[in-house]
PDB file of C-alpha atoms in Angstrom:
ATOM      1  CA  UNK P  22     -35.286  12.553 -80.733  1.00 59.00           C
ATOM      2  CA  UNK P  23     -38.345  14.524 -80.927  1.00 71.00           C
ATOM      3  CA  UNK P  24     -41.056  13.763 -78.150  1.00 83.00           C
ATOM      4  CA  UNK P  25     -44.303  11.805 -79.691  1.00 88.00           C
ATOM      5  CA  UNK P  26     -46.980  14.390 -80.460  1.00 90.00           C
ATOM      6  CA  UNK P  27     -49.603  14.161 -77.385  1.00 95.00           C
ATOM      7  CA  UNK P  28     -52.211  16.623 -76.555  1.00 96.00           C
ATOM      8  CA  UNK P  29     -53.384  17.775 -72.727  1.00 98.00           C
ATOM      9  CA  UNK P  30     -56.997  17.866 -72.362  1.00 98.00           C
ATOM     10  CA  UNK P  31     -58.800  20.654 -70.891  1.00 98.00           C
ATOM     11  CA  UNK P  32     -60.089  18.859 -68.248  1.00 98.00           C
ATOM     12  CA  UNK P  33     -61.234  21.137 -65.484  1.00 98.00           C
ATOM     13  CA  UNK P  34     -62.975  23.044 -68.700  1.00 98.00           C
ATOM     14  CA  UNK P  35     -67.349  23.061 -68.451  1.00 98.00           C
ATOM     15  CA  UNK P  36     -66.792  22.676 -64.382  1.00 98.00           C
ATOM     16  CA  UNK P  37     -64.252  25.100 -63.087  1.00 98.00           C
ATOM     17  CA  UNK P  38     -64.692  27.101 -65.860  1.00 98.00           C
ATOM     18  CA  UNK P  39     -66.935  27.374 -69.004  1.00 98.00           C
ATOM     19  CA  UNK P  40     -65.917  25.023 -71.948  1.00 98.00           C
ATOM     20  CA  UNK P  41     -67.297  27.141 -74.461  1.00 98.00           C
ATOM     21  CA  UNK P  42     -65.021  29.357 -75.922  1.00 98.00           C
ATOM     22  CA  UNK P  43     -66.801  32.569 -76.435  1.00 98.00           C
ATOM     23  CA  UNK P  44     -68.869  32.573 -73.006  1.00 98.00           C
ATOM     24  CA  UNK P  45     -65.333  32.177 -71.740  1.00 98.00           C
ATOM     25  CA  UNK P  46     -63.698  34.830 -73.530  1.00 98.00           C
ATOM     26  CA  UNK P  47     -66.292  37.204 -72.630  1.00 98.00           C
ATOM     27  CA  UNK P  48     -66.092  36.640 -69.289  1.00 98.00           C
ATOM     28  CA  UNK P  49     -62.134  37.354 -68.933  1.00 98.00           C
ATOM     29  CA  UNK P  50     -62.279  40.269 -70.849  1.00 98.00           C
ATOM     30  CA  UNK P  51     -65.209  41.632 -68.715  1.00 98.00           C
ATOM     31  CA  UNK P  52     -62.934  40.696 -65.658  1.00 98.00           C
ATOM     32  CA  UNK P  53     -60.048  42.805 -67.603  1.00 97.00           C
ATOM     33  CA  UNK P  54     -62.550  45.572 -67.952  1.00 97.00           C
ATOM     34  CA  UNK P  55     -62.789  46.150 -64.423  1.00 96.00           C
ATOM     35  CA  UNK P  56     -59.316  46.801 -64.035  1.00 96.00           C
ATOM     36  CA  UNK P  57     -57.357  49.917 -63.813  1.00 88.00           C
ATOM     37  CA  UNK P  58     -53.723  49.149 -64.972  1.00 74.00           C
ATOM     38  CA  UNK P  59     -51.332  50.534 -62.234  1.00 68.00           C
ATOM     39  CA  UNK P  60     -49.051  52.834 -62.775  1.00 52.00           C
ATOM     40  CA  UNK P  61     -46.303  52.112 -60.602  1.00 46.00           C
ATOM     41  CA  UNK P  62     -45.174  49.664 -63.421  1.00 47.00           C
ATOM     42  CA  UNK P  63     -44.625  52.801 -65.945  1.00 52.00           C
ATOM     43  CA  UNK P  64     -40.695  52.807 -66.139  1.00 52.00           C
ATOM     44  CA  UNK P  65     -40.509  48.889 -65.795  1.00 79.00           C
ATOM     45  CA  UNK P  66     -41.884  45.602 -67.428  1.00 92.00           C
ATOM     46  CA  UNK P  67     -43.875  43.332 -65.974  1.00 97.00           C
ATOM     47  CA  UNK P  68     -42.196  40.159 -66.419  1.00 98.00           C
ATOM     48  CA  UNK P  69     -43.372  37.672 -63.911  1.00 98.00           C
ATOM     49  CA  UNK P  70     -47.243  37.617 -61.923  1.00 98.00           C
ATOM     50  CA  UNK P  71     -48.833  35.710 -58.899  1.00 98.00           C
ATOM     51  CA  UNK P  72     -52.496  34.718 -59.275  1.00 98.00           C
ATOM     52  CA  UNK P  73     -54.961  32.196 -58.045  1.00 98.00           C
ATOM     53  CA  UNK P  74     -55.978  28.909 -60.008  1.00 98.00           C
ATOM     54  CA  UNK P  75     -59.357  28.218 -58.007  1.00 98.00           C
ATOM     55  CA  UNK P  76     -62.442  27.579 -60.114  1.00 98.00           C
ATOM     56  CA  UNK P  77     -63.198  31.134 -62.012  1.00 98.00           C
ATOM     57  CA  UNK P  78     -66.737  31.736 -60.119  1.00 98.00           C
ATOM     58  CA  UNK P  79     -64.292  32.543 -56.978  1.00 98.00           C
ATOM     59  CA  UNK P  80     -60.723  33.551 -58.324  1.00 98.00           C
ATOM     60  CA  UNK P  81     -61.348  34.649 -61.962  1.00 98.00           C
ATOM     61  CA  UNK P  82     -61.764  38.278 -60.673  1.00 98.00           C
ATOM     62  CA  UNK P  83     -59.074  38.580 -58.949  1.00 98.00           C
ATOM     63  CA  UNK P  84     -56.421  36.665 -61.588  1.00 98.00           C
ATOM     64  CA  UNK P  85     -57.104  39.715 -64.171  1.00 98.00           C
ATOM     65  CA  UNK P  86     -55.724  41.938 -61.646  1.00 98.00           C
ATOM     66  CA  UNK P  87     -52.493  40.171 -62.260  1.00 98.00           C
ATOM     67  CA  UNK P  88     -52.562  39.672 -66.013  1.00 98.00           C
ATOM     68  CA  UNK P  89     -54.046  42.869 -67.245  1.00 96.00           C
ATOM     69  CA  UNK P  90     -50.481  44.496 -66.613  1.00 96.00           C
ATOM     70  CA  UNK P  91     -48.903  42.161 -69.134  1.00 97.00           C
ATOM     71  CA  UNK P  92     -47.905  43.761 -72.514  1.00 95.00           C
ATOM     72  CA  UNK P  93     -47.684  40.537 -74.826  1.00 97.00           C
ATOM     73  CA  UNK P  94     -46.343  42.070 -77.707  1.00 95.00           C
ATOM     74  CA  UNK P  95     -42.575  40.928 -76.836  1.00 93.00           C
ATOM     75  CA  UNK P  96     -43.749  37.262 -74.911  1.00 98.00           C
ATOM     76  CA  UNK P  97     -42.197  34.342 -76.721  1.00 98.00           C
ATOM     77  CA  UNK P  98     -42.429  32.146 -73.851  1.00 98.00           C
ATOM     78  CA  UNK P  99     -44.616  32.076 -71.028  1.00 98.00           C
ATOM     79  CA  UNK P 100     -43.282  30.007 -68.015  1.00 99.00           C
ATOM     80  CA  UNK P 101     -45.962  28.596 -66.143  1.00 99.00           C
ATOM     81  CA  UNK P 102     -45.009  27.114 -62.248  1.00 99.00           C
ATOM     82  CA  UNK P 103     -48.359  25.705 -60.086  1.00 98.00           C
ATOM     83  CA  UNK P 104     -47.911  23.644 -57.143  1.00 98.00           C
ATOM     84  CA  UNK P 105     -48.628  19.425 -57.226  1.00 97.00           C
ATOM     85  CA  UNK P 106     -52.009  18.774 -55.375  1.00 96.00           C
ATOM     86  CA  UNK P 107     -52.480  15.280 -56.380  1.00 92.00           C
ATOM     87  CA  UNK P 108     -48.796  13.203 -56.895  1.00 96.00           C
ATOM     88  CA  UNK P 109     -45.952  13.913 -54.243  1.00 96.00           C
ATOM     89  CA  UNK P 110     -42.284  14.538 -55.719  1.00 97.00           C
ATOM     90  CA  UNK P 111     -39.255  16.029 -54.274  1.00 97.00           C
ATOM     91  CA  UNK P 112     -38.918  17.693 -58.099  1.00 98.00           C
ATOM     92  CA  UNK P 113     -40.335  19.794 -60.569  1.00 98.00           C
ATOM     93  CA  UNK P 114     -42.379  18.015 -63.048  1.00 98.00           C
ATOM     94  CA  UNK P 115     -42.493  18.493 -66.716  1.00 98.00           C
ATOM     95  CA  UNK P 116     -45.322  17.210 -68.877  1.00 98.00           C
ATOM     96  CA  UNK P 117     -45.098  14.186 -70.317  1.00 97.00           C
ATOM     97  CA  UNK P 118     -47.625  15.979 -73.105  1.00 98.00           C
ATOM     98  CA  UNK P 119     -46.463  18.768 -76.269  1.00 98.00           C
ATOM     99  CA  UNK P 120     -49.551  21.091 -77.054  1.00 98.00           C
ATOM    100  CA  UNK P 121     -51.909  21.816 -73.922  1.00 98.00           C
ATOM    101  CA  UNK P 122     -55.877  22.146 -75.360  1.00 98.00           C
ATOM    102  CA  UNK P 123     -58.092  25.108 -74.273  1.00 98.00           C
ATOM    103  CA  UNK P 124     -61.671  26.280 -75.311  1.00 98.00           C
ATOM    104  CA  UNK P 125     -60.012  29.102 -76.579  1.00 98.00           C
ATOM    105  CA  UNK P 126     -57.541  26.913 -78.729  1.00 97.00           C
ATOM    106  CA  UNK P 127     -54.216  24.959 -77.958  1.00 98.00           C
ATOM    107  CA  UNK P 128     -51.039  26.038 -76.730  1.00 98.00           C
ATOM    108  CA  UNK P 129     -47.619  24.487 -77.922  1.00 98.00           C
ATOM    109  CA  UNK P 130     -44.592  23.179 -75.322  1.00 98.00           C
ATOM    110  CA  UNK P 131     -41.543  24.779 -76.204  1.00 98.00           C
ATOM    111  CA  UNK P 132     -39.505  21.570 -76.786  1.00 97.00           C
ATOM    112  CA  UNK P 133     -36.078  23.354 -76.970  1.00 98.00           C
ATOM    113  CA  UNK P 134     -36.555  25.156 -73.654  1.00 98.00           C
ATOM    114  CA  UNK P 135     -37.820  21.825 -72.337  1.00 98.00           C
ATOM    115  CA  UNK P 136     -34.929  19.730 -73.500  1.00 98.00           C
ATOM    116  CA  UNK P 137     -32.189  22.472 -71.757  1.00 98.00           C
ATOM    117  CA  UNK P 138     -34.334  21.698 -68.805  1.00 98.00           C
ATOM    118  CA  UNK P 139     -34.118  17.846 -68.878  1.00 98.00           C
ATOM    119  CA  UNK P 140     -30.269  17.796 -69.583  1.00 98.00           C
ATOM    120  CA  UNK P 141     -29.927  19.864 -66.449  1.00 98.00           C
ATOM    121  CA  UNK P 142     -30.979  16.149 -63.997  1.00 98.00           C
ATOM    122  CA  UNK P 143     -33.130  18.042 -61.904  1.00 98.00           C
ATOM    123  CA  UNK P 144     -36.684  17.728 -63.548  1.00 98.00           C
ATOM    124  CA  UNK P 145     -38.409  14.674 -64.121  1.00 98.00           C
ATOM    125  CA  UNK P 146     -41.369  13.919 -65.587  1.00 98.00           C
ATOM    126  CA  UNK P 147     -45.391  13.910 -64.998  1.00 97.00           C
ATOM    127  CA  UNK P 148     -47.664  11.602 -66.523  1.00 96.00           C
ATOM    128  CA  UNK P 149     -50.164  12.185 -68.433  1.00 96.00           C
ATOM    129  CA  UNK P 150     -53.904  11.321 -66.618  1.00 97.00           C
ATOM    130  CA  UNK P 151     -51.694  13.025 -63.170  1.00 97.00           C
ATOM    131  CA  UNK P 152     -51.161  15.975 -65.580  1.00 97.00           C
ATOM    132  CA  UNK P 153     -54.789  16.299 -66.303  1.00 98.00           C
ATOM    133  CA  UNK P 154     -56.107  15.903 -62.553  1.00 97.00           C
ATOM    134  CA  UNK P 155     -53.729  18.547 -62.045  1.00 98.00           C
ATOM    135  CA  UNK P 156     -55.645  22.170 -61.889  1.00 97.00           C
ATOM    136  CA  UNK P 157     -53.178  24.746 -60.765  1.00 98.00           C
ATOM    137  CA  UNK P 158     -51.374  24.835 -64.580  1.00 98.00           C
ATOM    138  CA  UNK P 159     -54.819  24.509 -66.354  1.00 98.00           C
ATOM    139  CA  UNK P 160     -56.912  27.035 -64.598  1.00 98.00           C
ATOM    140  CA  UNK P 161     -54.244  30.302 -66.056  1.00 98.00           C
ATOM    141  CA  UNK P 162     -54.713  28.688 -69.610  1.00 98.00           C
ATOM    142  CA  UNK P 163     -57.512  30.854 -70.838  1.00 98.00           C
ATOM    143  CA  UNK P 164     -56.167  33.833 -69.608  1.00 98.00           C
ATOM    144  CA  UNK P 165     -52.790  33.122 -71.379  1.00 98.00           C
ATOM    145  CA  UNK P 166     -54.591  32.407 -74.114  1.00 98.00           C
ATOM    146  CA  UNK P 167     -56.916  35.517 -74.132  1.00 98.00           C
ATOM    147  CA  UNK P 168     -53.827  38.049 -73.493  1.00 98.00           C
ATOM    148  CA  UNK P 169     -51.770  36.272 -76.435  1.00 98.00           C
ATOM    149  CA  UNK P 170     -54.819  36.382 -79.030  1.00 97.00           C
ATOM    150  CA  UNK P 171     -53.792  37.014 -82.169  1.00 97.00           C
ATOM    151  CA  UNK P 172     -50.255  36.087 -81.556  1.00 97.00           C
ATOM    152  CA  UNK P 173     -50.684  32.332 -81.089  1.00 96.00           C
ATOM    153  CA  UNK P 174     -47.755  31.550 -83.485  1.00 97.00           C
ATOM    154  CA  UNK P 175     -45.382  34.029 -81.465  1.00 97.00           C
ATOM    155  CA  UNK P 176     -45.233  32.111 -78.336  1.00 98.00           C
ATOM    156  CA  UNK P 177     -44.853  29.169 -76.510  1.00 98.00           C
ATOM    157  CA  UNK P 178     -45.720  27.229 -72.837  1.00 98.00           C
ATOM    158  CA  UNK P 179     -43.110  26.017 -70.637  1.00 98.00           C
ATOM    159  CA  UNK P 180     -45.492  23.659 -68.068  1.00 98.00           C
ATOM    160  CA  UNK P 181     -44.096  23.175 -64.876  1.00 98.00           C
ATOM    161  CA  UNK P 182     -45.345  21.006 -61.877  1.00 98.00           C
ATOM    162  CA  UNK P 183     -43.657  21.928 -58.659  1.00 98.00           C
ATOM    163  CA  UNK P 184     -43.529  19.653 -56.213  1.00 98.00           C
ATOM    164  CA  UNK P 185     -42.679  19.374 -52.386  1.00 98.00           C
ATOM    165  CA  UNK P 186     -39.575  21.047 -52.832  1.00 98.00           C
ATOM    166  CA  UNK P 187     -37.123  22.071 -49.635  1.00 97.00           C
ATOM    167  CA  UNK P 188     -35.863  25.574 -49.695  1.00 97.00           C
ATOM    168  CA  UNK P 189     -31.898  23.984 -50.945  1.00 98.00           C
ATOM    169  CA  UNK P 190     -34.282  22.540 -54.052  1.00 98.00           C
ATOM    170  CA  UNK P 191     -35.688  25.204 -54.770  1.00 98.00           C
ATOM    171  CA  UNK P 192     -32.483  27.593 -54.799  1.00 98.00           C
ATOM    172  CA  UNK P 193     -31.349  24.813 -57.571  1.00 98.00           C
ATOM    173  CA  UNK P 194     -34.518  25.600 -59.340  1.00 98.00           C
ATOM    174  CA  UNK P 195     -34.412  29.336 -58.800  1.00 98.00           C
ATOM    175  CA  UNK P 196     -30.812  29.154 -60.475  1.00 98.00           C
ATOM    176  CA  UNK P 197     -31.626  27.197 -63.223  1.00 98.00           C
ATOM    177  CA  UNK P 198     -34.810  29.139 -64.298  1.00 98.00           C
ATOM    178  CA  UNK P 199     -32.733  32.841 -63.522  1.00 98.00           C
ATOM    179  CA  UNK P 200     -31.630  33.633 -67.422  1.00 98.00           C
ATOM    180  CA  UNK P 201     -34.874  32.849 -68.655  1.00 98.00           C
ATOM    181  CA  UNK P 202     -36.671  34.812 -65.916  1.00 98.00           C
ATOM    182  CA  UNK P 203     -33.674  37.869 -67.046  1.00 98.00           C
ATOM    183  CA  UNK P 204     -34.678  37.086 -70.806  1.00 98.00           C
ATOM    184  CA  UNK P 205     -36.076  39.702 -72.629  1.00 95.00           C
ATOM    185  CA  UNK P 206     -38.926  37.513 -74.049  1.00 97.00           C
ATOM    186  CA  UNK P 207     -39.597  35.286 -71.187  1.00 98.00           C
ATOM    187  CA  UNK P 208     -42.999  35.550 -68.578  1.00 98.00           C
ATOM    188  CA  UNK P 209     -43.723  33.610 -65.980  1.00 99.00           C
ATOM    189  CA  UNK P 210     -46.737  32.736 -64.462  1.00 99.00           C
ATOM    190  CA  UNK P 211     -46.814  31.685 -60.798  1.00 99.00           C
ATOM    191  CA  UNK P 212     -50.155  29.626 -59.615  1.00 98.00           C
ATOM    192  CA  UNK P 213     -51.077  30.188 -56.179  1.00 98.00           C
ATOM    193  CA  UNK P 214     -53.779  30.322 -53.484  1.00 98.00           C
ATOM    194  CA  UNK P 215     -53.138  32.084 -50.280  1.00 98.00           C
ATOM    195  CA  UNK P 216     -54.518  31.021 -46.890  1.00 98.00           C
ATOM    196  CA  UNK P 217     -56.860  27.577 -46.745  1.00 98.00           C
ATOM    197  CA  UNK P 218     -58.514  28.489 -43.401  1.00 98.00           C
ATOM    198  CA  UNK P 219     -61.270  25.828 -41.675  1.00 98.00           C
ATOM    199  CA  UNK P 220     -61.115  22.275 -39.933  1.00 98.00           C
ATOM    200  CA  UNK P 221     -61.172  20.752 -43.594  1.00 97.00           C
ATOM    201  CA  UNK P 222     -58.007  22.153 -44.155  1.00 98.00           C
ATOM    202  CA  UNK P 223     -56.221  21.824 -40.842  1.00 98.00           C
ATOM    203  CA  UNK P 224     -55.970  24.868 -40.391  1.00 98.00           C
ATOM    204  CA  UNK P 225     -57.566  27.902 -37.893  1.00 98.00           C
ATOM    205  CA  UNK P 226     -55.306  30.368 -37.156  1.00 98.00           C
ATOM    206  CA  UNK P 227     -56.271  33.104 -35.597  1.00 97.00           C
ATOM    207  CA  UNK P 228     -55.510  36.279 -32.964  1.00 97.00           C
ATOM    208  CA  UNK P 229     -57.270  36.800 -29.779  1.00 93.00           C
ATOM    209  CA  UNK P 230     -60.240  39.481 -29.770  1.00 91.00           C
ATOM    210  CA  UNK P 231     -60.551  39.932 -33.488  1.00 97.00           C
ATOM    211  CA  UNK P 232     -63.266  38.171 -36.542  1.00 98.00           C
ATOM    212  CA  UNK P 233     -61.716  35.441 -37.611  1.00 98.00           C
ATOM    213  CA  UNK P 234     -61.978  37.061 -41.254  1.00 98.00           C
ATOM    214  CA  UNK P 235     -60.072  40.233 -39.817  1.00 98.00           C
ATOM    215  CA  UNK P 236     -56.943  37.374 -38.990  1.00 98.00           C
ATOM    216  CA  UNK P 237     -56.766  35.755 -41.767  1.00 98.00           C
ATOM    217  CA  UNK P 238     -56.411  38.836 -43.484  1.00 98.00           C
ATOM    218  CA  UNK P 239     -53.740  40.269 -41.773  1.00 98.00           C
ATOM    219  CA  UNK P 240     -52.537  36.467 -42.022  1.00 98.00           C
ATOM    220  CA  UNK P 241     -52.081  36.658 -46.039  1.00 98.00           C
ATOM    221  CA  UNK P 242     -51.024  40.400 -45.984  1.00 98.00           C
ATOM    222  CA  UNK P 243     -47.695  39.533 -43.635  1.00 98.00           C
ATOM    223  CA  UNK P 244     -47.424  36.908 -46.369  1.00 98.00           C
ATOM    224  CA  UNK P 245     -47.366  39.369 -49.017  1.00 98.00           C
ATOM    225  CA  UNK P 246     -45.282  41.731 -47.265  1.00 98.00           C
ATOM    226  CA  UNK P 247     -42.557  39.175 -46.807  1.00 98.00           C
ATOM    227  CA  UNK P 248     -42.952  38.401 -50.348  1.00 99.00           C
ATOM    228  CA  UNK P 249     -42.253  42.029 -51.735  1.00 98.00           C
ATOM    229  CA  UNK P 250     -39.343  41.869 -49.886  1.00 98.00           C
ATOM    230  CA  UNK P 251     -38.254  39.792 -52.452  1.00 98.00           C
ATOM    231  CA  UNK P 252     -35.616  37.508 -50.067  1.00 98.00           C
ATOM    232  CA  UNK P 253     -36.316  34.124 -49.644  1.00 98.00           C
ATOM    233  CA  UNK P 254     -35.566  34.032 -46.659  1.00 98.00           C
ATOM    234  CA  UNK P 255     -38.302  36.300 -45.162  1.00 98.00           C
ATOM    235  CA  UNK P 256     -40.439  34.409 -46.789  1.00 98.00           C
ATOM    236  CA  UNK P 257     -39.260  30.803 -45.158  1.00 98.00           C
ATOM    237  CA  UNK P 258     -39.461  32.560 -41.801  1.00 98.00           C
ATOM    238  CA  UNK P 259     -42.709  33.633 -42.177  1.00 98.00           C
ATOM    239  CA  UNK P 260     -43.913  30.318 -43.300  1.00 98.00           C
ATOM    240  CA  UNK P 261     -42.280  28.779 -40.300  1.00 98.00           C
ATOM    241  CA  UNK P 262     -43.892  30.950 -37.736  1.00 98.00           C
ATOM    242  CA  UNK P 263     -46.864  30.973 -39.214  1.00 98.00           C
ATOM    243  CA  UNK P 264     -47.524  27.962 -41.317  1.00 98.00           C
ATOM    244  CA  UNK P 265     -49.657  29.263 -44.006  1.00 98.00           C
ATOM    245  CA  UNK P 266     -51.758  27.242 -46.189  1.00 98.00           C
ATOM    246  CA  UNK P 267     -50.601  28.755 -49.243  1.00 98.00           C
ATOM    247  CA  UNK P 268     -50.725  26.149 -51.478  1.00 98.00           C
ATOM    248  CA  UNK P 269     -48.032  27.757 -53.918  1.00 98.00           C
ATOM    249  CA  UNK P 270     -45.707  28.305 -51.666  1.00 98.00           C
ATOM    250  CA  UNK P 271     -42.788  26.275 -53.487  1.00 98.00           C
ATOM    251  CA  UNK P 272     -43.447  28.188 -56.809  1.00 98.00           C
ATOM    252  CA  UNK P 273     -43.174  31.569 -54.962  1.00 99.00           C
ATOM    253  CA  UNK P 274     -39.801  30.723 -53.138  1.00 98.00           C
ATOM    254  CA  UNK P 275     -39.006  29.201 -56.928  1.00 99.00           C
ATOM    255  CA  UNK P 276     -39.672  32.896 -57.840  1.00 99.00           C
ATOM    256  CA  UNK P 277     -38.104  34.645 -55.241  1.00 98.00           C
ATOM    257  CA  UNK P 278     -34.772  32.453 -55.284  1.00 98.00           C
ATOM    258  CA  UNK P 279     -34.035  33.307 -59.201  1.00 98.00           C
ATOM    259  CA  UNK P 280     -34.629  36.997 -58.595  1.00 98.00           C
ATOM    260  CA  UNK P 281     -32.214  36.811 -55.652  1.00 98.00           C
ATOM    261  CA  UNK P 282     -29.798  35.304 -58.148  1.00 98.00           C
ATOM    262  CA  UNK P 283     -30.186  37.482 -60.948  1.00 98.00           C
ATOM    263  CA  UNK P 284     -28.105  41.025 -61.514  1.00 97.00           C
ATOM    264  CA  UNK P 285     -31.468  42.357 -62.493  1.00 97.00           C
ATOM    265  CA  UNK P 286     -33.455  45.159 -60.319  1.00 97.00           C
ATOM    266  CA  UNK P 287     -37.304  43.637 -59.663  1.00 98.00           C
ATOM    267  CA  UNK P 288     -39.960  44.492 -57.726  1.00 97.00           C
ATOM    268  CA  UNK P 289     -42.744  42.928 -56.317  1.00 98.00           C
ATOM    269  CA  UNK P 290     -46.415  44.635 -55.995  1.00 97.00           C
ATOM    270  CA  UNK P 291     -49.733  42.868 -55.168  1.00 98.00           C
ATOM    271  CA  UNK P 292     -52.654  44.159 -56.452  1.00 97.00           C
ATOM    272  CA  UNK P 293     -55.652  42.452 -55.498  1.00 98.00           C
ATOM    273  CA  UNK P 294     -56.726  40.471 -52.613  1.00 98.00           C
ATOM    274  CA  UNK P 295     -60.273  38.767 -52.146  1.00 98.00           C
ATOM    275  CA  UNK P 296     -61.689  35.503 -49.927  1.00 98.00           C
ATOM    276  CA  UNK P 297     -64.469  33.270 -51.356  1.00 98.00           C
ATOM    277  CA  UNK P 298     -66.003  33.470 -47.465  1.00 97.00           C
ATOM    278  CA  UNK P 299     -65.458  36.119 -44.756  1.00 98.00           C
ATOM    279  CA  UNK P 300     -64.864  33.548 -41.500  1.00 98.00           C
ATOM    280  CA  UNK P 301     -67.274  34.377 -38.947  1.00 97.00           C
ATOM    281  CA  UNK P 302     -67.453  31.139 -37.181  1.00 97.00           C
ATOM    282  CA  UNK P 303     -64.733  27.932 -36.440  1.00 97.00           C
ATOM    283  CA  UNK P 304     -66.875  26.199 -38.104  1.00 98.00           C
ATOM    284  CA  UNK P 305     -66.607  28.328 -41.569  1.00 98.00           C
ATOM    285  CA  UNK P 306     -63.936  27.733 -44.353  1.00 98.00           C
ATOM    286  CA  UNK P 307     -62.709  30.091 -46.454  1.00 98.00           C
ATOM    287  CA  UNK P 308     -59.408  30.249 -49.870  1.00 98.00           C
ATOM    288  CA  UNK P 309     -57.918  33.076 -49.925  1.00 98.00           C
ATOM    289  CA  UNK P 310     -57.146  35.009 -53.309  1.00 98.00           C
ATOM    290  CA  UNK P 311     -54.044  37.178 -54.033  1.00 98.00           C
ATOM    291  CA  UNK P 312     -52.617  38.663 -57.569  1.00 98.00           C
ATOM    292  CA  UNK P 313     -49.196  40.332 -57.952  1.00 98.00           C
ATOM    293  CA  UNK P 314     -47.043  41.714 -60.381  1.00 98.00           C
ATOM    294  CA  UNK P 315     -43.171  41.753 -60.692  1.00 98.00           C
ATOM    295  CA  UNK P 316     -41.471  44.337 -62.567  1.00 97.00           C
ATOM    296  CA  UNK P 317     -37.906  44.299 -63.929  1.00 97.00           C
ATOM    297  CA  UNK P 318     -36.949  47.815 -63.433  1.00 90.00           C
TER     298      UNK P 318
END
């Protein structure tokens, strides 16, 4: 039976971001203006990215680092995985919505993809005001939007909430999601900060005899290194010794786990890396920013 028609609000839209449509397109495409497309991806597709979901004064920048590499002439559906922030689940969460709204015009659920998901047991459901106080899906919506104009009737969104998932959940995940990930028209979009560093986060790592800005650094880039690796398991191990506030972390292993599954050759490049502060002080806070692309060779 067909889902009742229910639209997600752009929420965050007019605070973390502008709400008016062409301010906001301007703004991305300036942000895509600055970048020079890499090309180490010449040979390969881009078929999955990492980029941040904080408010676009701080991580818009860096996010078109990560989507100017996508060619969206072949996208039919874009996968979207951002870490909970506001309900705790053991799962991944689908929206309990079909169409999510954006000043730059709304974007469909792909019903079919979510019903295969559904009849799988292993994804339950978000509501609809947790949906909307969630920011980590919404804040990639313009950009999605922006890099698919003129093609809005060629794709669709695949929303998914990840939750506090252990590393056996998310090899289930990573399994499930593998053939679309291998699909030809598939993209997936991973939402993630890297390092949350200050007592308001918990956390203040940092190495003897060096700026606290100059740790947290090499913090995230060991993070990224380990991720390129593209095993899992160097990932868990780093997270372990180090216990990195990277908010995303359950949608990267997500990642990681279906390309360890899959027959297909990948790789994994970041391309950007910023802070909103440079930590001079214990008494400073800084998010840390990271985009990436990953190429099916």
């Amino acid at each position: 039976m067909p889902r009742t028609k229910r639209q997600r609000s752009a929420s965050h839209s007019g605070s973390w971001y502008s709400n008016k449509g062409d301010e906001l397109r301007r703004q991305i495409q300036s942000w895509m203006d600055d970048v020079d497309a890499l090309s180490s991806e010449e040979g390969g597709r881009v078929k999955a990215i990492i980029a941040p979901h904080a408010g676009y004064a701080y991580s818009g920048p860096t996010m078109a680092y990560a989507y100017k590499h996508i060619k969206p002439e072949t996208i039919k559906r874009i996968f979207l995985l951002g870490p909970s922030h506001h309900v705790f689940s053991r799962a991944c969460l689908l929206s309990s919505c079909t169409e999510y709204s954006t000043p730059l015009g709304s974007i469909p659920i792909d019903e079919d993809v979510y019903r295969e998901l559904k009849e799988t047991g292993a994804f339950k459901f978000i509501g609809v005001d947790d949906d909307e106080d969630e920011h980590s899906l919404e804040m990639h919506l313009p950009y999605i939007a922006e890099i698919m104009s003129g093609r809005e009737s060629q794709y669709t969104l695949i929303p998914i909430v990840v939750g506090a998932v252990a590393p056996d959940s998310e090899a289930l995940y990573g399994r499930l999601l593998q053939k679309y990930l291998d699909s030809d028209d598939s993209l997936f979009v991973i939402s993630s900060d890297f390092c949350h560093w200050g007592s308001r986060f918990g956390y203040q790592f940092r190495r003897p005899e060096e700026e606290i800005h100059a740790s947290i650094a090499w913090l995230d880039s060991e993070g990224m290194k380990a991720i390129e690796t593209k095993r899992p398991e160097e990932f868990y191990t780093y997270l372990k010794k180090y216990e990195n506030t990277i908010c995303g972390r359950h949608p990267i292993g997500i990642l990681l786990q279906a390309i360890s599954h899959s027959n297909k050759e990948y790789s994994i490049q970041f391309t950007r890396y910023d802070r909103s502060n440079l930590v001079h002080s214990m008494s400073d806070s800084s998010v840390s920013y990271a985009s990436a692309i990953i190429t099916m060779m």
